[in-house]
PDB file of C-alpha atoms in Angstrom:
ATOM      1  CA  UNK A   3      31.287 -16.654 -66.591  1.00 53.00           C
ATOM      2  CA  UNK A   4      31.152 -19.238 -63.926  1.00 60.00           C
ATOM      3  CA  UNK A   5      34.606 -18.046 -62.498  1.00 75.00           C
ATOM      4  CA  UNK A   6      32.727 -14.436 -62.077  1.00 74.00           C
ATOM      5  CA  UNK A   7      29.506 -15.363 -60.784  1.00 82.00           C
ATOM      6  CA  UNK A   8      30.879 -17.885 -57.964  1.00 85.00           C
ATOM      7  CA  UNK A   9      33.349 -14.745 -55.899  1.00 83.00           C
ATOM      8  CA  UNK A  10      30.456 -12.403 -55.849  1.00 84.00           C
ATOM      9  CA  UNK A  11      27.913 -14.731 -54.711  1.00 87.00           C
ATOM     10  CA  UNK A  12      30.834 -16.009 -51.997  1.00 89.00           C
ATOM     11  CA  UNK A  13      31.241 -12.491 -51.352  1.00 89.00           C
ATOM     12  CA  UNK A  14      27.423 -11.834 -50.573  1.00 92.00           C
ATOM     13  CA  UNK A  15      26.909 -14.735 -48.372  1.00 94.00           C
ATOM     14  CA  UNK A  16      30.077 -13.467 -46.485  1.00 95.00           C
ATOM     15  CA  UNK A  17      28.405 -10.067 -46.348  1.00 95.00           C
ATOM     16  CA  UNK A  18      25.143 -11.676 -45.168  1.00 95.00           C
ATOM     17  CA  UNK A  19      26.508 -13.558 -42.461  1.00 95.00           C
ATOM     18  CA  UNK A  20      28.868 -10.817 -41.182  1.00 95.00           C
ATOM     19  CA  UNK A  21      25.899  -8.749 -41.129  1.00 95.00           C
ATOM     20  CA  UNK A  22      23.314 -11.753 -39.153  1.00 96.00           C
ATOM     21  CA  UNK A  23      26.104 -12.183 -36.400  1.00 96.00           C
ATOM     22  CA  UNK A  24      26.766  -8.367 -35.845  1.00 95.00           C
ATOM     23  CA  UNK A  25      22.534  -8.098 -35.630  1.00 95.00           C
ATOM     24  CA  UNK A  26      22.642 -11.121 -33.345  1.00 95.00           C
ATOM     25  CA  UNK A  27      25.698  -9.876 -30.955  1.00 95.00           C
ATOM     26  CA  UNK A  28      24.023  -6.129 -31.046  1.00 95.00           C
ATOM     27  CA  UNK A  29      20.677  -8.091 -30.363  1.00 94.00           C
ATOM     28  CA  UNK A  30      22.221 -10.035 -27.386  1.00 95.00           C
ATOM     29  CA  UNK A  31      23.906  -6.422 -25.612  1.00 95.00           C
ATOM     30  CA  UNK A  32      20.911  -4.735 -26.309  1.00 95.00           C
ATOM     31  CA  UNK A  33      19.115  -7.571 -24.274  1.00 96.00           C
ATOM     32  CA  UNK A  34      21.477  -7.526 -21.514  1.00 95.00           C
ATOM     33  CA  UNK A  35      21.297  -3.818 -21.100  1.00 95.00           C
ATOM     34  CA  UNK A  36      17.583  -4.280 -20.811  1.00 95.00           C
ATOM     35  CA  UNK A  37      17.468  -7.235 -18.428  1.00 96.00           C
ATOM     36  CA  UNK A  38      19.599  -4.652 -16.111  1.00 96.00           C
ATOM     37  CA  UNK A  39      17.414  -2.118 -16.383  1.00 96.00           C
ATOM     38  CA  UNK A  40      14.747  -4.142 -15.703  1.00 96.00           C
ATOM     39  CA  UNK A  41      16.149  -5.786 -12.357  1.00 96.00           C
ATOM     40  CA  UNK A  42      16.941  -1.992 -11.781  1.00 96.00           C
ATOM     41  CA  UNK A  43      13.096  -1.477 -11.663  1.00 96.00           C
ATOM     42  CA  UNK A  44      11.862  -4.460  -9.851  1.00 95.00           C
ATOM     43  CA  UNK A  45      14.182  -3.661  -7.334  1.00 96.00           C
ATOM     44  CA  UNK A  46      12.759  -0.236  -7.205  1.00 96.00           C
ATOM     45  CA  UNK A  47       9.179  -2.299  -6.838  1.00 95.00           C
ATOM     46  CA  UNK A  48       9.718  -4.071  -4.255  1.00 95.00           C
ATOM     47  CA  UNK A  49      11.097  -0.978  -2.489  1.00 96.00           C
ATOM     48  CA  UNK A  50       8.049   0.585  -2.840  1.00 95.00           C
ATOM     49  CA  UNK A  51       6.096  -2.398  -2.042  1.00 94.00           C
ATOM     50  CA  UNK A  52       7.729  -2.777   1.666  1.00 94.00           C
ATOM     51  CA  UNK A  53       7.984   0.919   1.827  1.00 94.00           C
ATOM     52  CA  UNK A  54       3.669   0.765   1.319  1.00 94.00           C
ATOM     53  CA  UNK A  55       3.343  -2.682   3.642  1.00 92.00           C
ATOM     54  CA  UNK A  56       5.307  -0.475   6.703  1.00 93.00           C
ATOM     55  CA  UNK A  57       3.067   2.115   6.428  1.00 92.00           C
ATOM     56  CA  UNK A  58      -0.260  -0.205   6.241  1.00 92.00           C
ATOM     57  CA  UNK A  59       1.141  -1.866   9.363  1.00 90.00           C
ATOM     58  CA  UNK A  60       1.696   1.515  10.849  1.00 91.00           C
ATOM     59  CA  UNK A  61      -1.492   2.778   9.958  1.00 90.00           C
ATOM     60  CA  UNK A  62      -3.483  -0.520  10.933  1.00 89.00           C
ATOM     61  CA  UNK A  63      -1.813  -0.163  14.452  1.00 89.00           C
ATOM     62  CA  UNK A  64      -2.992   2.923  14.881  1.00 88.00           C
ATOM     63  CA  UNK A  65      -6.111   2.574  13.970  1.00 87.00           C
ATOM     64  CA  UNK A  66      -6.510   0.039  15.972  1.00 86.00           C
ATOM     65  CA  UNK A  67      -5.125   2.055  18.925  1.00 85.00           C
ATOM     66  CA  UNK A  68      -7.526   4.686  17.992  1.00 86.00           C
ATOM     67  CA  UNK A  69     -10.829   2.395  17.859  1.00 84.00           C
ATOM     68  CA  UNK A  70      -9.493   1.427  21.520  1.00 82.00           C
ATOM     69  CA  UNK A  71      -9.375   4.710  22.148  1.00 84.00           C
ATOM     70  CA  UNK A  72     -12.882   5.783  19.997  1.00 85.00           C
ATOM     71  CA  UNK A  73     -14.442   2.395  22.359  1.00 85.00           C
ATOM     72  CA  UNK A  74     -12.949   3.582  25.438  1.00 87.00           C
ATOM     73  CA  UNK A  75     -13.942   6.966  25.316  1.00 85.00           C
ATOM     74  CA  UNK A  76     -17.982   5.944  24.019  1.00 86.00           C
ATOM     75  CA  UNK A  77     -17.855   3.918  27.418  1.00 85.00           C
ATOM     76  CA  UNK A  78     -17.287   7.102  29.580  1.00 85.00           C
ATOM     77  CA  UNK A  79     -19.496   9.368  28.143  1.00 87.00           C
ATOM     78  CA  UNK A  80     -21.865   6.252  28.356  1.00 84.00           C
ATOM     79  CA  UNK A  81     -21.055   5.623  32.258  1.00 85.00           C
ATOM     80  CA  UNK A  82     -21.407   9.300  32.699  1.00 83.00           C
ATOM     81  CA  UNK A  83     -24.608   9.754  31.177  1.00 83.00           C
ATOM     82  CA  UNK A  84     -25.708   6.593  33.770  1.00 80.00           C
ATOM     83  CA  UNK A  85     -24.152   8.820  36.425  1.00 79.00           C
ATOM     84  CA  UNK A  86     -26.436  11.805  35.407  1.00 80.00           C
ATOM     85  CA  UNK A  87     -29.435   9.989  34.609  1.00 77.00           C
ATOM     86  CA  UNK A  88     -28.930   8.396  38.427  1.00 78.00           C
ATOM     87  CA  UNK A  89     -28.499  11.718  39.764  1.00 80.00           C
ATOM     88  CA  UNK A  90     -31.724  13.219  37.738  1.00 80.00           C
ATOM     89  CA  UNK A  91     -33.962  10.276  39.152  1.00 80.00           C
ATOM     90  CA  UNK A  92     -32.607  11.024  42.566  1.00 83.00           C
ATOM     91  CA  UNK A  93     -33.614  14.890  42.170  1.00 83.00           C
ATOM     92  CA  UNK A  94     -37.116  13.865  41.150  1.00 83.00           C
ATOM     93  CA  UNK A  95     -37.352  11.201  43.739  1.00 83.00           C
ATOM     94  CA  UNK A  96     -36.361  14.124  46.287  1.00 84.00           C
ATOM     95  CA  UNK A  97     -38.671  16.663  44.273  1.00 83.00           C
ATOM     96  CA  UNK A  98     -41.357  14.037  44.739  1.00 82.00           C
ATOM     97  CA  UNK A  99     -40.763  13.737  48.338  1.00 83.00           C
ATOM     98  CA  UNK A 100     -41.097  17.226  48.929  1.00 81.00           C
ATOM     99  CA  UNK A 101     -44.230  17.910  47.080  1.00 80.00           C
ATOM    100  CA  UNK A 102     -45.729  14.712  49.164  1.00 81.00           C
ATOM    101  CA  UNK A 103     -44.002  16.120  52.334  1.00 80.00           C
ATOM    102  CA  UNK A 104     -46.074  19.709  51.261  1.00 76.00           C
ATOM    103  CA  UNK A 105     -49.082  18.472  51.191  1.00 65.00           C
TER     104      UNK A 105
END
């Protein structure tokens, strides 16, 4: 009985193991295929991440060229609002002057 029982348990620990190393080599290509695939994607990241940085920098500079621009023109409608208020005291000024002159 002994002579029977010992080449069919050999033969299912030879099964068994043929079976663990084929899961563990299919386990290792599976993980290799996956580590590629996932460098694939974090170089697609960081693509997209200086891709978004150049156009923050782009848009920063232009704003900032624009609040020059927004600063610049608020001065001139500012110096020529000075310029008309000048001229409007000068009219009354002259208005007065003529109305005294009248008299």
């Amino acid at each position: 009985m002994d002579n029977f029982l010992m080449p069919f348990l050999m033969g299912i620990c030879a099964v068994t193991v043929v079976v663990l190393i084929t899961v563990v080599v299919v386990g290792m290509f599976r993980i290799n295929r996956l580590n590629k695939e996932l460098d694939i994607i974090v170089k697609e990241i960081e693509h997209i991440k200086r891709f978004i940085d150049s156009r923050v920098d782009s848009l920063r500079s232009t704003l900032e060229k624009e609040d020059l621009n927004l600063h610049q023109r608020i001065d001139n409608m500012f110096t020529y609002i000075d310029g008309q208020d000048r001229s409007l005291h000068e009219r009354i000024d002259e208005l007065g002057r003529q109305i005294t002159n009248n008299k």
